[in-house]
Amino acid sequence: MAAAAVAFAASRRSWRRLFRWRAPGSRAPCGLICPTRGLSGGNEYDLLVIGGGSGGLACAKEAAEFGKKVAIMDFVVPSPRGTSWGLGGTCVNVGCIPKKLMHHAALLGGALMDAHHYGWDVAPSAPHNWNQMAKAIQNHIKSLNWGYRVQLQERNVKYFNIQGSFVNDHTVRGFTKAGKETLVTADHIVLATGGRPRYPDDVVGAMEYGITSDDLFWLKASPGKTLVVGASYVSLECAGFLTGLGLSTTVMMRSIPLRGFDQQMALLVADYMESHGTKFLKHCTMKKLEKLENNRLRVTWNNHEAGTEESSVFDTVLWAIGRVPETRRLNLDKVGVKLHPNSQKVLVNASEATSVAHIYAIGDVAEGRLELTPTAIMAGKLLARRLFGQSTELMDYDNVATTVFTPLEYGCVGLSEEEAERRYGKDDIEVYHAYYKPLEFTVAERDSTQCYIKMVCLRERDQRILGLHFIGPHAGEVIQGFALGIKCGATYPQMKKTVGIHPTSAEEVTKLWITKRSALPATVTGC
Ligand code: FAD
Ligand code: NDP
């Protein structure tokens, strides 16, 4: 012990001489805060993660399990409207969690309408209190923020609430909100900085008067009559729950809904929304956004189908036109981390490595990755295991299931019909499908026109399932289990042998037998 202490002191002295070592955090004569360099003269941390969202937290916590010295930086730049939040990233604060809870609030409104059919003496159109809902959800989020801080502390992960940018390839400089500077050095650095909503740069008043999903979930008062611009996940989900909460909601769509998804399914999702109160402005693009004296917003747009210019007044305009990766503030060109020239996302290989050997990127900020929380989390954990454990396991981005939480949910895993045709040819795939009626819809006299299931299989050999698509209640819960089967290479004959659970909507998947090729009517009835 004593010998070790002497050796330690000696090495500290010699490294001090060599590197003019100062205690981390002390001020050097130049006025800079000293880097947190290790006593060995090497880097202070084995791993520094920049970004405390889904991927970054998972990676940091996993690395700490291996006894490594880990630090994480997380800093939220307030939205142009001044909205800010705590530790946990997009999903927890301004994504999956508040979105799913507001979606649930809207579904409860639907349940109220069903309830009187089932004998409950409740008014089907009870008023909704936005402030009360928002407060409850925001309190839950704050408890999650706190939980993450505790988890980091328990694992001895050093948390810096600072915005990081590279000084050199092992050193990251960060600033606290108050402008205090800290330098952190690490052997390995993981970029997990995610992205932020995009604003258009060709619409007058867009940033000044519009909001994004970064603001919506933290509004204290109802957004009122809302125009949602865009037609993908964020747009349709937000428009769906706003409509469900009783607000007049319009989607402005320049092209197709849910690009990248099976288009037959996407159109059914949009059809359901349209027939349940969401208005759609199709083939329209916004031109101008002005604030009126009464604080409402006048929106002017081009209708490309009609060839006209049109306008209307809204209380809120929500931009949901995609996201910009958080790479601009990292000073990446200084260290040679290469970005995709168009997306500005970080180029990575299969092991999440960037163009700089010890710098990695995971989650939304990495080029070509699915922008989903579970993929960011798994990629982060596997990366930590490869870096510090004995693992060589790579993240498998194939057959990742996802769900769009629109009023009628859409869950899917694997290939769309279009993509299966593109890869295998129309003649080599078989599509089994069915329109079905969830049992709960019957007594409530609900419209089930868009409840639809489609399974895309190889036509020959083992008839492997290439893709499964489900529109209906609880689609996320339904598709999750089937995703395991499909990941394991499930085939159509195996699905046919699977005994369903009665009475559920999920059992309809196991009963699919009508092929599209047969042109038989695809409506299933009764038990
Ligand atoms: P993020 O979670 O975005 O975390 C990045 C963190 O890094 C942020 O806290 C950011 O402030 C911080 N940061 C950025 N730059 C710096 C810097 N220089 N220094 C320090 N910190 C920095 N996915 C699903 O799977 N299911 C859903 O239902 C779902 N719903 C969504 C709904 C909405 C409205 C949105 C916008 C997204 C949704 N997503 C959903 C996507 C999901 O939120 C993201 O895929 C996920 O959060 C990505 O995680 P990440 O770790 O890559 O980045
Ligand atoms: P996307 O990039 O998926 O979609 C952007 C949408 O905006 C498209 O409809 C696009 O139309 C439209 N658009 C783009 N630019 C303009 C413009 N200038 N004017 C009008 N419309 C425009 O972005 P999202 O923000 O919806 O989603 C980002 C990611 O977040 C998703 O890919 C998803 O992975 C993740 N997410 C996941 C959820 C879940 O798991 N349930 C929920 C929400 C988000 P066009 O098709 O014509 O380009």
PDB file of N, CA, C and O and ligand atoms in Angstrom, residues 90 95-96 99 197-203 213 229-238 252-261 284-286 319-323 345 364 369-374 401-406 410, ligand 2:
ATOM      1  N   THR A  90     -34.671  14.306 -26.216  1.00  0.00           N
ATOM      2  CA  THR A  90     -35.910  14.568 -26.955  1.00  0.00           C
ATOM      3  C   THR A  90     -37.057  13.683 -26.493  1.00  0.00           C
ATOM      4  O   THR A  90     -38.164  14.166 -26.218  1.00  0.00           O
ATOM      5  N   GLY A  95     -40.766  14.543 -26.884  1.00  0.00           N
ATOM      6  CA  GLY A  95     -40.982  13.520 -27.908  1.00  0.00           C
ATOM      7  C   GLY A  95     -41.928  12.450 -27.416  1.00  0.00           C
ATOM      8  O   GLY A  95     -43.057  12.732 -26.995  1.00  0.00           O
ATOM      9  N   CYS A  96     -41.428  11.202 -27.449  1.00  0.00           N
ATOM     10  CA  CYS A  96     -42.254  10.015 -27.185  1.00  0.00           C
ATOM     11  C   CYS A  96     -43.158  10.149 -25.958  1.00  0.00           C
ATOM     12  O   CYS A  96     -44.347   9.825 -26.024  1.00  0.00           O
ATOM     13  N   LYS A  99     -45.805  13.031 -25.993  1.00  0.00           N
ATOM     14  CA  LYS A  99     -46.656  12.706 -27.150  1.00  0.00           C
ATOM     15  C   LYS A  99     -47.601  11.558 -26.836  1.00  0.00           C
ATOM     16  O   LYS A  99     -48.806  11.641 -27.051  1.00  0.00           O
ATOM     17  N   PRO A 197     -36.074  20.424 -34.127  1.00  0.00           N
ATOM     18  CA  PRO A 197     -37.013  20.639 -35.229  1.00  0.00           C
ATOM     19  C   PRO A 197     -36.492  21.657 -36.242  1.00  0.00           C
ATOM     20  O   PRO A 197     -35.780  22.594 -35.880  1.00  0.00           O
ATOM     21  N   ARG A 198     -36.885  21.425 -37.480  1.00  0.00           N
ATOM     22  CA  ARG A 198     -36.485  22.315 -38.571  1.00  0.00           C
ATOM     23  C   ARG A 198     -37.530  23.426 -38.752  1.00  0.00           C
ATOM     24  O   ARG A 198     -38.728  23.184 -38.597  1.00  0.00           O
ATOM     25  N   TYR A 199     -37.065  24.606 -39.073  1.00  0.00           N
ATOM     26  CA  TYR A 199     -37.957  25.700 -39.507  1.00  0.00           C
ATOM     27  C   TYR A 199     -37.706  25.918 -40.998  1.00  0.00           C
ATOM     28  O   TYR A 199     -36.572  25.756 -41.450  1.00  0.00           O
ATOM     29  N   PRO A 200     -38.707  26.309 -41.743  1.00  0.00           N
ATOM     30  CA  PRO A 200     -38.443  26.584 -43.163  1.00  0.00           C
ATOM     31  C   PRO A 200     -37.672  27.887 -43.279  1.00  0.00           C
ATOM     32  O   PRO A 200     -37.844  28.783 -42.445  1.00  0.00           O
ATOM     33  N   ASP A 201     -36.817  27.993 -44.308  1.00  0.00           N
ATOM     34  CA  ASP A 201     -36.104  29.269 -44.433  1.00  0.00           C
ATOM     35  C   ASP A 201     -36.711  30.153 -45.523  1.00  0.00           C
ATOM     36  O   ASP A 201     -36.217  31.231 -45.808  1.00  0.00           O
ATOM     37  N   ASP A 202     -37.844  29.662 -46.130  1.00  0.00           N
ATOM     38  CA  ASP A 202     -38.421  30.442 -47.221  1.00  0.00           C
ATOM     39  C   ASP A 202     -39.830  30.956 -46.894  1.00  0.00           C
ATOM     40  O   ASP A 202     -40.578  31.320 -47.792  1.00  0.00           O
ATOM     41  N   VAL A 203     -40.184  30.943 -45.606  1.00  0.00           N
ATOM     42  CA  VAL A 203     -41.523  31.432 -45.238  1.00  0.00           C
ATOM     43  C   VAL A 203     -41.373  32.625 -44.302  1.00  0.00           C
ATOM     44  O   VAL A 203     -40.815  32.500 -43.205  1.00  0.00           O
ATOM     45  N   SER A 213     -42.591  21.056 -32.105  1.00  0.00           N
ATOM     46  CA  SER A 213     -42.862  20.067 -31.046  1.00  0.00           C
ATOM     47  C   SER A 213     -42.031  20.375 -29.801  1.00  0.00           C
ATOM     48  O   SER A 213     -42.370  19.921 -28.710  1.00  0.00           O
ATOM     49  N   VAL A 229     -47.954  21.858 -39.993  1.00  0.00           N
ATOM     50  CA  VAL A 229     -47.346  21.775 -41.332  1.00  0.00           C
ATOM     51  C   VAL A 229     -46.420  20.564 -41.384  1.00  0.00           C
ATOM     52  O   VAL A 229     -45.561  20.384 -40.525  1.00  0.00           O
ATOM     53  N   GLY A 230     -46.566  19.738 -42.444  1.00  0.00           N
ATOM     54  CA  GLY A 230     -45.797  18.500 -42.582  1.00  0.00           C
ATOM     55  C   GLY A 230     -46.770  17.339 -42.544  1.00  0.00           C
ATOM     56  O   GLY A 230     -47.942  17.508 -42.162  1.00  0.00           O
ATOM     57  N   ALA A 231     -46.302  16.151 -42.957  1.00  0.00           N
ATOM     58  CA  ALA A 231     -47.241  15.026 -43.005  1.00  0.00           C
ATOM     59  C   ALA A 231     -46.594  13.716 -42.596  1.00  0.00           C
ATOM     60  O   ALA A 231     -46.954  12.656 -43.082  1.00  0.00           O
ATOM     61  N   SER A 232     -45.596  13.824 -41.701  1.00  0.00           N
ATOM     62  CA  SER A 232     -44.964  12.584 -41.260  1.00  0.00           C
ATOM     63  C   SER A 232     -45.332  12.297 -39.809  1.00  0.00           C
ATOM     64  O   SER A 232     -46.294  12.841 -39.284  1.00  0.00           O
ATOM     65  N   TYR A 233     -44.520  11.402 -39.170  1.00  0.00           N
ATOM     66  CA  TYR A 233     -44.782  10.981 -37.788  1.00  0.00           C
ATOM     67  C   TYR A 233     -45.240  12.155 -36.903  1.00  0.00           C
ATOM     68  O   TYR A 233     -46.302  12.138 -36.317  1.00  0.00           O
ATOM     69  N   VAL A 234     -44.349  13.155 -36.740  1.00  0.00           N
ATOM     70  CA  VAL A 234     -44.601  14.202 -35.752  1.00  0.00           C
ATOM     71  C   VAL A 234     -45.887  14.946 -36.090  1.00  0.00           C
ATOM     72  O   VAL A 234     -46.741  15.187 -35.227  1.00  0.00           O
ATOM     73  N   SER A 235     -46.025  15.289 -37.358  1.00  0.00           N
ATOM     74  CA  SER A 235     -47.188  16.055 -37.787  1.00  0.00           C
ATOM     75  C   SER A 235     -48.495  15.303 -37.523  1.00  0.00           C
ATOM     76  O   SER A 235     -49.410  15.823 -36.883  1.00  0.00           O
ATOM     77  N   LEU A 236     -48.563  14.068 -38.035  1.00  0.00           N
ATOM     78  CA  LEU A 236     -49.842  13.353 -37.929  1.00  0.00           C
ATOM     79  C   LEU A 236     -50.164  12.975 -36.488  1.00  0.00           C
ATOM     80  O   LEU A 236     -51.324  12.993 -36.071  1.00  0.00           O
ATOM     81  N   GLU A 237     -49.120  12.645 -35.721  1.00  0.00           N
ATOM     82  CA  GLU A 237     -49.378  12.310 -34.310  1.00  0.00           C
ATOM     83  C   GLU A 237     -49.915  13.534 -33.555  1.00  0.00           C
ATOM     84  O   GLU A 237     -50.891  13.440 -32.804  1.00  0.00           O
ATOM     85  N   CYS A 238     -49.258  14.678 -33.762  1.00  0.00           N
ATOM     86  CA  CYS A 238     -49.694  15.884 -33.041  1.00  0.00           C
ATOM     87  C   CYS A 238     -51.082  16.303 -33.512  1.00  0.00           C
ATOM     88  O   CYS A 238     -51.959  16.612 -32.693  1.00  0.00           O
ATOM     89  N   MET A 252     -51.277  20.725 -43.099  1.00  0.00           N
ATOM     90  CA  MET A 252     -50.890  21.200 -44.428  1.00  0.00           C
ATOM     91  C   MET A 252     -49.823  20.248 -44.976  1.00  0.00           C
ATOM     92  O   MET A 252     -48.757  20.096 -44.404  1.00  0.00           O
ATOM     93  N   MET A 253     -50.171  19.603 -46.103  1.00  0.00           N
ATOM     94  CA  MET A 253     -49.347  18.511 -46.622  1.00  0.00           C
ATOM     95  C   MET A 253     -48.894  18.894 -48.033  1.00  0.00           C
ATOM     96  O   MET A 253     -49.741  19.190 -48.868  1.00  0.00           O
ATOM     97  N   ARG A 254     -47.595  18.878 -48.269  1.00  0.00           N
ATOM     98  CA  ARG A 254     -47.149  19.275 -49.617  1.00  0.00           C
ATOM     99  C   ARG A 254     -47.135  18.106 -50.597  1.00  0.00           C
ATOM    100  O   ARG A 254     -47.195  18.290 -51.798  1.00  0.00           O
ATOM    101  N   SER A 255     -47.003  16.851 -50.035  1.00  0.00           N
ATOM    102  CA  SER A 255     -46.938  15.704 -50.949  1.00  0.00           C
ATOM    103  C   SER A 255     -47.758  14.543 -50.393  1.00  0.00           C
ATOM    104  O   SER A 255     -48.975  14.589 -50.415  1.00  0.00           O
ATOM    105  N   ILE A 256     -47.064  13.507 -49.877  1.00  0.00           N
ATOM    106  CA  ILE A 256     -47.766  12.297 -49.422  1.00  0.00           C
ATOM    107  C   ILE A 256     -47.678  12.193 -47.900  1.00  0.00           C
ATOM    108  O   ILE A 256     -46.783  12.769 -47.297  1.00  0.00           O
ATOM    109  N   PRO A 257     -48.604  11.452 -47.289  1.00  0.00           N
ATOM    110  CA  PRO A 257     -48.470  11.252 -45.834  1.00  0.00           C
ATOM    111  C   PRO A 257     -47.446  10.163 -45.540  1.00  0.00           C
ATOM    112  O   PRO A 257     -47.273   9.227 -46.325  1.00  0.00           O
ATOM    113  N   LEU A 258     -46.771  10.291 -44.428  1.00  0.00           N
ATOM    114  CA  LEU A 258     -45.866   9.253 -43.906  1.00  0.00           C
ATOM    115  C   LEU A 258     -44.923   8.680 -44.971  1.00  0.00           C
ATOM    116  O   LEU A 258     -44.922   7.470 -45.227  1.00  0.00           O
ATOM    117  N   ARG A 259     -44.135   9.557 -45.571  1.00  0.00           N
ATOM    118  CA  ARG A 259     -43.158   9.097 -46.576  1.00  0.00           C
ATOM    119  C   ARG A 259     -42.274   8.007 -45.965  1.00  0.00           C
ATOM    120  O   ARG A 259     -41.861   8.089 -44.819  1.00  0.00           O
ATOM    121  N   GLY A 260     -42.016   6.977 -46.747  1.00  0.00           N
ATOM    122  CA  GLY A 260     -41.151   5.895 -46.280  1.00  0.00           C
ATOM    123  C   GLY A 260     -41.951   4.721 -45.727  1.00  0.00           C
ATOM    124  O   GLY A 260     -41.453   3.605 -45.648  1.00  0.00           O
ATOM    125  N   PHE A 261     -43.197   4.969 -45.346  1.00  0.00           N
ATOM    126  CA  PHE A 261     -44.054   3.880 -44.865  1.00  0.00           C
ATOM    127  C   PHE A 261     -44.822   3.287 -46.043  1.00  0.00           C
ATOM    128  O   PHE A 261     -44.952   3.918 -47.103  1.00  0.00           O
ATOM    129  N   CYS A 284     -50.403  21.679 -50.711  1.00  0.00           N
ATOM    130  CA  CYS A 284     -50.304  23.101 -50.360  1.00  0.00           C
ATOM    131  C   CYS A 284     -48.958  23.386 -49.710  1.00  0.00           C
ATOM    132  O   CYS A 284     -48.427  22.538 -48.979  1.00  0.00           O
ATOM    133  N   THR A 285     -48.418  24.560 -49.975  1.00  0.00           N
ATOM    134  CA  THR A 285     -47.198  24.992 -49.275  1.00  0.00           C
ATOM    135  C   THR A 285     -47.388  26.412 -48.764  1.00  0.00           C
ATOM    136  O   THR A 285     -47.986  27.263 -49.432  1.00  0.00           O
ATOM    137  N   MET A 286     -46.830  26.649 -47.589  1.00  0.00           N
ATOM    138  CA  MET A 286     -47.055  27.940 -46.958  1.00  0.00           C
ATOM    139  C   MET A 286     -46.186  29.032 -47.584  1.00  0.00           C
ATOM    140  O   MET A 286     -45.058  28.786 -47.985  1.00  0.00           O
ATOM    141  N   TRP A 319     -44.790  23.831 -36.778  1.00  0.00           N
ATOM    142  CA  TRP A 319     -43.929  23.296 -37.829  1.00  0.00           C
ATOM    143  C   TRP A 319     -43.533  21.867 -37.474  1.00  0.00           C
ATOM    144  O   TRP A 319     -42.952  21.632 -36.412  1.00  0.00           O
ATOM    145  N   ALA A 320     -43.843  20.924 -38.370  1.00  0.00           N
ATOM    146  CA  ALA A 320     -43.438  19.525 -38.156  1.00  0.00           C
ATOM    147  C   ALA A 320     -42.880  19.028 -39.482  1.00  0.00           C
ATOM    148  O   ALA A 320     -43.400  18.105 -40.098  1.00  0.00           O
ATOM    149  N   ILE A 321     -41.810  19.698 -39.926  1.00  0.00           N
ATOM    150  CA  ILE A 321     -41.293  19.448 -41.280  1.00  0.00           C
ATOM    151  C   ILE A 321     -39.918  18.776 -41.222  1.00  0.00           C
ATOM    152  O   ILE A 321     -39.107  18.934 -42.130  1.00  0.00           O
ATOM    153  N   GLY A 322     -39.677  18.007 -40.174  1.00  0.00           N
ATOM    154  CA  GLY A 322     -38.426  17.270 -40.069  1.00  0.00           C
ATOM    155  C   GLY A 322     -37.491  17.884 -39.039  1.00  0.00           C
ATOM    156  O   GLY A 322     -37.851  18.857 -38.361  1.00  0.00           O
ATOM    157  N   ARG A 323     -36.290  17.289 -38.937  1.00  0.00           N
ATOM    158  CA  ARG A 323     -35.378  17.692 -37.871  1.00  0.00           C
ATOM    159  C   ARG A 323     -33.978  17.935 -38.411  1.00  0.00           C
ATOM    160  O   ARG A 323     -33.580  17.358 -39.420  1.00  0.00           O
ATOM    161  N   LYS A 345     -25.552  14.981 -40.973  1.00  0.00           N
ATOM    162  CA  LYS A 345     -25.422  13.999 -39.892  1.00  0.00           C
ATOM    163  C   LYS A 345     -24.015  13.408 -39.939  1.00  0.00           C
ATOM    164  O   LYS A 345     -23.341  13.469 -40.975  1.00  0.00           O
ATOM    165  N   ASP A 364     -29.968   9.744 -33.288  1.00  0.00           N
ATOM    166  CA  ASP A 364     -30.482  10.612 -34.361  1.00  0.00           C
ATOM    167  C   ASP A 364     -29.388  11.386 -35.082  1.00  0.00           C
ATOM    168  O   ASP A 364     -29.582  11.824 -36.222  1.00  0.00           O
ATOM    169  N   ARG A 369     -29.354   6.195 -39.645  1.00  0.00           N
ATOM    170  CA  ARG A 369     -29.978   5.447 -38.548  1.00  0.00           C
ATOM    171  C   ARG A 369     -31.449   5.822 -38.426  1.00  0.00           C
ATOM    172  O   ARG A 369     -31.838   6.958 -38.722  1.00  0.00           O
ATOM    173  N   LEU A 370     -32.252   4.876 -37.935  1.00  0.00           N
ATOM    174  CA  LEU A 370     -33.659   5.175 -37.668  1.00  0.00           C
ATOM    175  C   LEU A 370     -33.722   6.175 -36.524  1.00  0.00           C
ATOM    176  O   LEU A 370     -32.997   6.020 -35.535  1.00  0.00           O
ATOM    177  N   GLU A 371     -34.568   7.164 -36.654  1.00  0.00           N
ATOM    178  CA  GLU A 371     -34.668   8.159 -35.581  1.00  0.00           C
ATOM    179  C   GLU A 371     -35.687   7.666 -34.554  1.00  0.00           C
ATOM    180  O   GLU A 371     -36.820   8.146 -34.493  1.00  0.00           O
ATOM    181  N   LEU A 372     -35.289   6.696 -33.783  1.00  0.00           N
ATOM    182  CA  LEU A 372     -36.171   6.088 -32.784  1.00  0.00           C
ATOM    183  C   LEU A 372     -35.402   5.876 -31.491  1.00  0.00           C
ATOM    184  O   LEU A 372     -34.203   5.525 -31.520  1.00  0.00           O
ATOM    185  N   THR A 373     -36.096   6.035 -30.380  1.00  0.00           N
ATOM    186  CA  THR A 373     -35.449   5.884 -29.074  1.00  0.00           C
ATOM    187  C   THR A 373     -34.849   4.492 -28.839  1.00  0.00           C
ATOM    188  O   THR A 373     -33.689   4.384 -28.444  1.00  0.00           O
ATOM    189  N   PRO A 374     -35.605   3.417 -29.084  1.00  0.00           N
ATOM    190  CA  PRO A 374     -35.027   2.108 -28.757  1.00  0.00           C
ATOM    191  C   PRO A 374     -33.773   1.778 -29.577  1.00  0.00           C
ATOM    192  O   PRO A 374     -32.895   1.070 -29.092  1.00  0.00           O
ATOM    193  N   ALA A 401     -39.234  -2.652 -35.268  1.00  0.00           N
ATOM    194  CA  ALA A 401     -40.667  -2.323 -35.291  1.00  0.00           C
ATOM    195  C   ALA A 401     -40.875  -0.869 -34.868  1.00  0.00           C
ATOM    196  O   ALA A 401     -40.071  -0.318 -34.114  1.00  0.00           O
ATOM    197  N   THR A 402     -41.928  -0.274 -35.366  1.00  0.00           N
ATOM    198  CA  THR A 402     -42.255   1.089 -34.950  1.00  0.00           C
ATOM    199  C   THR A 402     -43.768   1.279 -34.997  1.00  0.00           C
ATOM    200  O   THR A 402     -44.473   0.506 -35.664  1.00  0.00           O
ATOM    201  N   THR A 403     -44.240   2.294 -34.301  1.00  0.00           N
ATOM    202  CA  THR A 403     -45.676   2.600 -34.333  1.00  0.00           C
ATOM    203  C   THR A 403     -45.885   4.093 -34.473  1.00  0.00           C
ATOM    204  O   THR A 403     -45.192   4.885 -33.831  1.00  0.00           O
ATOM    205  N   VAL A 404     -46.823   4.446 -35.335  1.00  0.00           N
ATOM    206  CA  VAL A 404     -47.230   5.837 -35.458  1.00  0.00           C
ATOM    207  C   VAL A 404     -48.478   5.977 -34.584  1.00  0.00           C
ATOM    208  O   VAL A 404     -49.493   5.322 -34.828  1.00  0.00           O
ATOM    209  N   PHE A 405     -48.373   6.842 -33.568  1.00  0.00           N
ATOM    210  CA  PHE A 405     -49.469   6.952 -32.599  1.00  0.00           C
ATOM    211  C   PHE A 405     -50.507   7.972 -33.051  1.00  0.00           C
ATOM    212  O   PHE A 405     -50.757   8.977 -32.388  1.00  0.00           O
ATOM    213  N   THR A 406     -51.097   7.694 -34.210  1.00  0.00           N
ATOM    214  CA  THR A 406     -52.210   8.497 -34.715  1.00  0.00           C
ATOM    215  C   THR A 406     -53.487   7.985 -34.045  1.00  0.00           C
ATOM    216  O   THR A 406     -53.467   6.926 -33.413  1.00  0.00           O
ATOM    217  N   TYR A 410     -50.871   2.912 -36.102  1.00  0.00           N
ATOM    218  CA  TYR A 410     -50.316   2.086 -37.178  1.00  0.00           C
ATOM    219  C   TYR A 410     -48.961   1.541 -36.724  1.00  0.00           C
ATOM    220  O   TYR A 410     -48.023   2.299 -36.506  1.00  0.00           O
TER     221      TYR A 410
HETATM  222  P1  NDP B   2     -39.777  13.584 -41.245  1.00  0.00           P
HETATM  223  O1  NDP B   2     -38.480  13.998 -41.778  1.00  0.00           O
HETATM  224  O2  NDP B   2     -40.069  12.134 -41.119  1.00  0.00           O
HETATM  225  O3  NDP B   2     -40.953  14.213 -42.127  1.00  0.00           O
HETATM  226  C1  NDP B   2     -40.987  15.558 -42.455  1.00  0.00           C
HETATM  227  C2  NDP B   2     -42.341  15.913 -43.054  1.00  0.00           C
HETATM  228  O4  NDP B   2     -42.371  17.306 -43.322  1.00  0.00           O
HETATM  229  C3  NDP B   2     -42.646  15.220 -44.362  1.00  0.00           C
HETATM  230  O5  NDP B   2     -44.021  15.010 -44.469  1.00  0.00           O
HETATM  231  C4  NDP B   2     -42.162  16.260 -45.397  1.00  0.00           C
HETATM  232  O6  NDP B   2     -42.829  16.155 -46.628  1.00  0.00           O
HETATM  233  C5  NDP B   2     -42.562  17.530 -44.722  1.00  0.00           C
HETATM  234  N1  NDP B   2     -41.744  18.679 -45.097  1.00  0.00           N
HETATM  235  C6  NDP B   2     -40.400  18.777 -45.116  1.00  0.00           C
HETATM  236  N2  NDP B   2     -40.017  20.023 -45.460  1.00  0.00           N
HETATM  237  C7  NDP B   2     -41.153  20.729 -45.674  1.00  0.00           C
HETATM  238  C8  NDP B   2     -41.411  22.073 -46.040  1.00  0.00           C
HETATM  239  N3  NDP B   2     -40.427  22.928 -46.248  1.00  0.00           N
HETATM  240  N4  NDP B   2     -42.708  22.458 -46.162  1.00  0.00           N
HETATM  241  C9  NDP B   2     -43.715  21.589 -45.939  1.00  0.00           C
HETATM  242  N5  NDP B   2     -43.526  20.315 -45.579  1.00  0.00           N
HETATM  243  C10 NDP B   2     -42.261  19.875 -45.440  1.00  0.00           C
HETATM  244  O7  NDP B   2     -39.884  14.316 -39.862  1.00  0.00           O
HETATM  245  P2  NDP B   2     -40.678  14.165 -38.525  1.00  0.00           P
HETATM  246  O8  NDP B   2     -40.296  15.386 -37.796  1.00  0.00           O
HETATM  247  O9  NDP B   2     -42.119  13.888 -38.695  1.00  0.00           O
HETATM  248  O10 NDP B   2     -40.028  12.911 -37.799  1.00  0.00           O
HETATM  249  C11 NDP B   2     -38.646  12.844 -37.516  1.00  0.00           C
HETATM  250  C12 NDP B   2     -38.314  11.473 -36.999  1.00  0.00           C
HETATM  251  O11 NDP B   2     -38.716  11.363 -35.632  1.00  0.00           O
HETATM  252  C13 NDP B   2     -39.033  10.351 -37.714  1.00  0.00           C
HETATM  253  O12 NDP B   2     -38.293   9.903 -38.813  1.00  0.00           O
HETATM  254  C14 NDP B   2     -39.173   9.295 -36.658  1.00  0.00           C
HETATM  255  O13 NDP B   2     -38.134   8.355 -36.762  1.00  0.00           O
HETATM  256  C15 NDP B   2     -39.075  10.036 -35.346  1.00  0.00           C
HETATM  257  N6  NDP B   2     -40.403   9.978 -34.703  1.00  0.00           N
HETATM  258  C16 NDP B   2     -40.872   8.778 -34.273  1.00  0.00           C
HETATM  259  C17 NDP B   2     -42.135   8.657 -33.744  1.00  0.00           C
HETATM  260  C18 NDP B   2     -42.641   7.326 -33.305  1.00  0.00           C
HETATM  261  O14 NDP B   2     -41.869   6.398 -33.164  1.00  0.00           O
HETATM  262  N7  NDP B   2     -43.946   7.174 -33.087  1.00  0.00           N
HETATM  263  C19 NDP B   2     -43.003   9.822 -33.609  1.00  0.00           C
HETATM  264  C20 NDP B   2     -42.422  11.055 -34.088  1.00  0.00           C
HETATM  265  C21 NDP B   2     -41.156  11.101 -34.617  1.00  0.00           C
HETATM  266  P3  NDP B   2     -42.231  15.318 -47.881  1.00  0.00           P
HETATM  267  O15 NDP B   2     -42.621  13.883 -47.647  1.00  0.00           O
HETATM  268  O16 NDP B   2     -42.875  15.941 -49.034  1.00  0.00           O
HETATM  269  O17 NDP B   2     -40.739  15.506 -47.854  1.00  0.00           O
END
